[in-house]
């Protein structure tokens, strides 16, 4: 999908009229994100073993949560990935926070769109043809604490400069970690189990965060 | 024979550094994985769980020819070991024991085989695993404490420290300071670089060298990162400027994961060839990082058997740096922006006194955009805590701009605290010929690194003659040397006197500049605009004097970089003195200048074009229309025009507020979306700024608020809070923004200080809602505290009530509605 559509989608755009000037400013903000961002990814693929209904991989990584059992039910391997757009983008966003708030929100949305795209590209480049959706700690019954294990297994600090704060937030801010099942039927994402379920702006507008209106499941 | 024991070893080590090639070991982690350790496990626990593995690995490296081994302690800090079954002390004690056991084994082998060899045990320090504030949340002081805890445990049991795999210059500064302030161990410091030749936090090799040499490390270099081939340009950049011995420890290429196993793509032979290249280029020590094995080290020594050791020797340069980039003084003219100095600036003085740091930051951004290379920072305003404000301003500036800063204060206590928290190597403003001042300031520069500005004034004042000023400069340079500060870390300010008062002074100053450069070999700095005080058409005098001073050898003019004419003089001088090769920069900056002979000045065509385009695209220039279309660029002028006929309050009530209501309604209905709402809010905010100035000057201050805003401790996602701030300000509320990751006690003390009418807190994640609850509880202990409103992605009305908040707002518009009903509602009734 076009990164501009995706950015507008994150901004809650539902067809409002834009002046040429506004349209140009959105294009500029997106261009600046693409210029400043330094996308980096790291990933590992592990074979899944199942013993007495427990899932395990040859790494210090606890996958025994019902959301992950469901996600990985048909998978033979599991892809663990992390992606980031780098610290310079964080700095630039902080800069605009001081001088231009509308530029800030557009760039923030564009960066969110871009980092998802980076993960998509990584998955496309890997030699697998069937994936589940990308699951991130914090959804369903999987605690954010699992981020710590992912960060250690992937050595994200050394490889891509991504670390966690004590509150388990990722730095740089525009970073993603994901757990993806490889093989078997594709598991589809749903909003149940999302921490934002109750007051999600996307749902109020009749969309979801992970697809634009055209792509909405019927 | 294998010699060396106890504290003697560190003396021997310091002697050997840079005098003979030191050989370090190779990877620990990949050796542990080969023995069965799983990805994600803490390698430091192996010091206790698999003592035999660790001793074997060390001993194998020693046997392969390494003489320096690193304890298995890269992540042995309180943060990485938080979830470990072992304490920091247990891990570190075991690691040192294992290292000593391996050296003991090597000693026996050497005795058996009649080999003469000295071995050294280095304590290995790596990143803490959390990024430091302001980008992350870990405070510099907490980082320092964590490193100091490690150093305290080894200060008597190892021979040196190697800090490795660091990306963040601020973190490596905390680590180096901890080592130097808690031990007398030799310390080497390596950073890791990625394919674009910068560290993962954006630091260049030159900036890293500048920072680390300023901190007084014994050696520095690069480890990990990439394979040896990709490191060549980074090593070359380090070797081009480093005065301390350089160490290089590449990976065995990049990791390749196949079937759950990791391998590396650079062969033993290839690796050894590159190491020989590095030694030929002048490095003083090498080892291996990820993926290397004892075979790599052995092959390197084999490859190096006929290579003579000739370390690179560089002349010291005058350089300062910020978090990412460094600026060299003495090459091209370096412009120091003078505007962050409240002397004679009423607005800045007020902003600092009232803690409106946003105005300070905008001033800095404007100077950076205008082409300044370093910025002077002075926050000396009566009645404020200068040291506290200085550290806060420095941290805030270093979050958003790249330029090195010049820390400017007459109070050594302020300089000390500012230099400690500064990320990089600053300019320190200043010392002078007074003994007491030098005694107070030079130790600070020695400890933290810094280029010190030396004013040619002493107990007897500013001497009239150039001779006497040069003599003071000479005395300062000599005194600096006695503190171990090289003259390359001194810049002399020969002092500009006012030409209207002391007309002969101008030429004396320039003569002193020339001689300081030529006779003392030291760079110079001058505050230019003082020259014209009391004369008409000051810019003309300033420009002329600047040109003369540059020709006399001025390296760093302190000027207003927003003055395009002064900046133009520098551009022209760079052409005429053949510093701007092929006039490239001059042409780029001035190709569009239009010479307006009548005005006697040129016009920046870029700016003119912008002005026309922005003016032309808007037909309706009423204030309401400019708010709705978000024209913050031209609304100020429209408001000023309107003020000719109307009272400020009626503009607010009859034009601004209705326009904002309309915009709010359009947003609620979905007719406009977020960026449009915010643009409108920013335009209204600009209008309010103009109107407020008028209201204050007329003494009819109404003052809505203040509203206190903070993103709670542990949370760095503050975009929602920033949107709320702009929208509140657009409605004329005074907002005190405490920023992000704000500790409870800071919110409480701000609540006591500002007595806000409303406190807004934001938190993004479930993990940070707990600190929101803690903050609210603490606020509720304050008698008569105002209501607290909360917002953030995971919050709901129910959660808000549950944590004791008075209000929950789903977005910025709802926050405004609540604030209006609480604050304006009351003030409107009073009208």
PDB file of C-alpha atoms in Angstrom, chain A residues 2 12 83 90 181:
ATOM      1  CA  UNK A   2       1.028   3.544  -0.707  1.00  0.00           C
ATOM      2  CA  UNK A  12      -7.782   9.603  10.799  1.00  0.00           C
ATOM      3  CA  UNK A  83      12.613  -3.303  13.215  1.00  0.00           C
ATOM      4  CA  UNK A  90      13.321  10.426  17.251  1.00  0.00           C
ATOM      5  CA  UNK A 181       4.108 -18.110  12.659  1.00  0.00           C
TER       6      UNK A 181
END
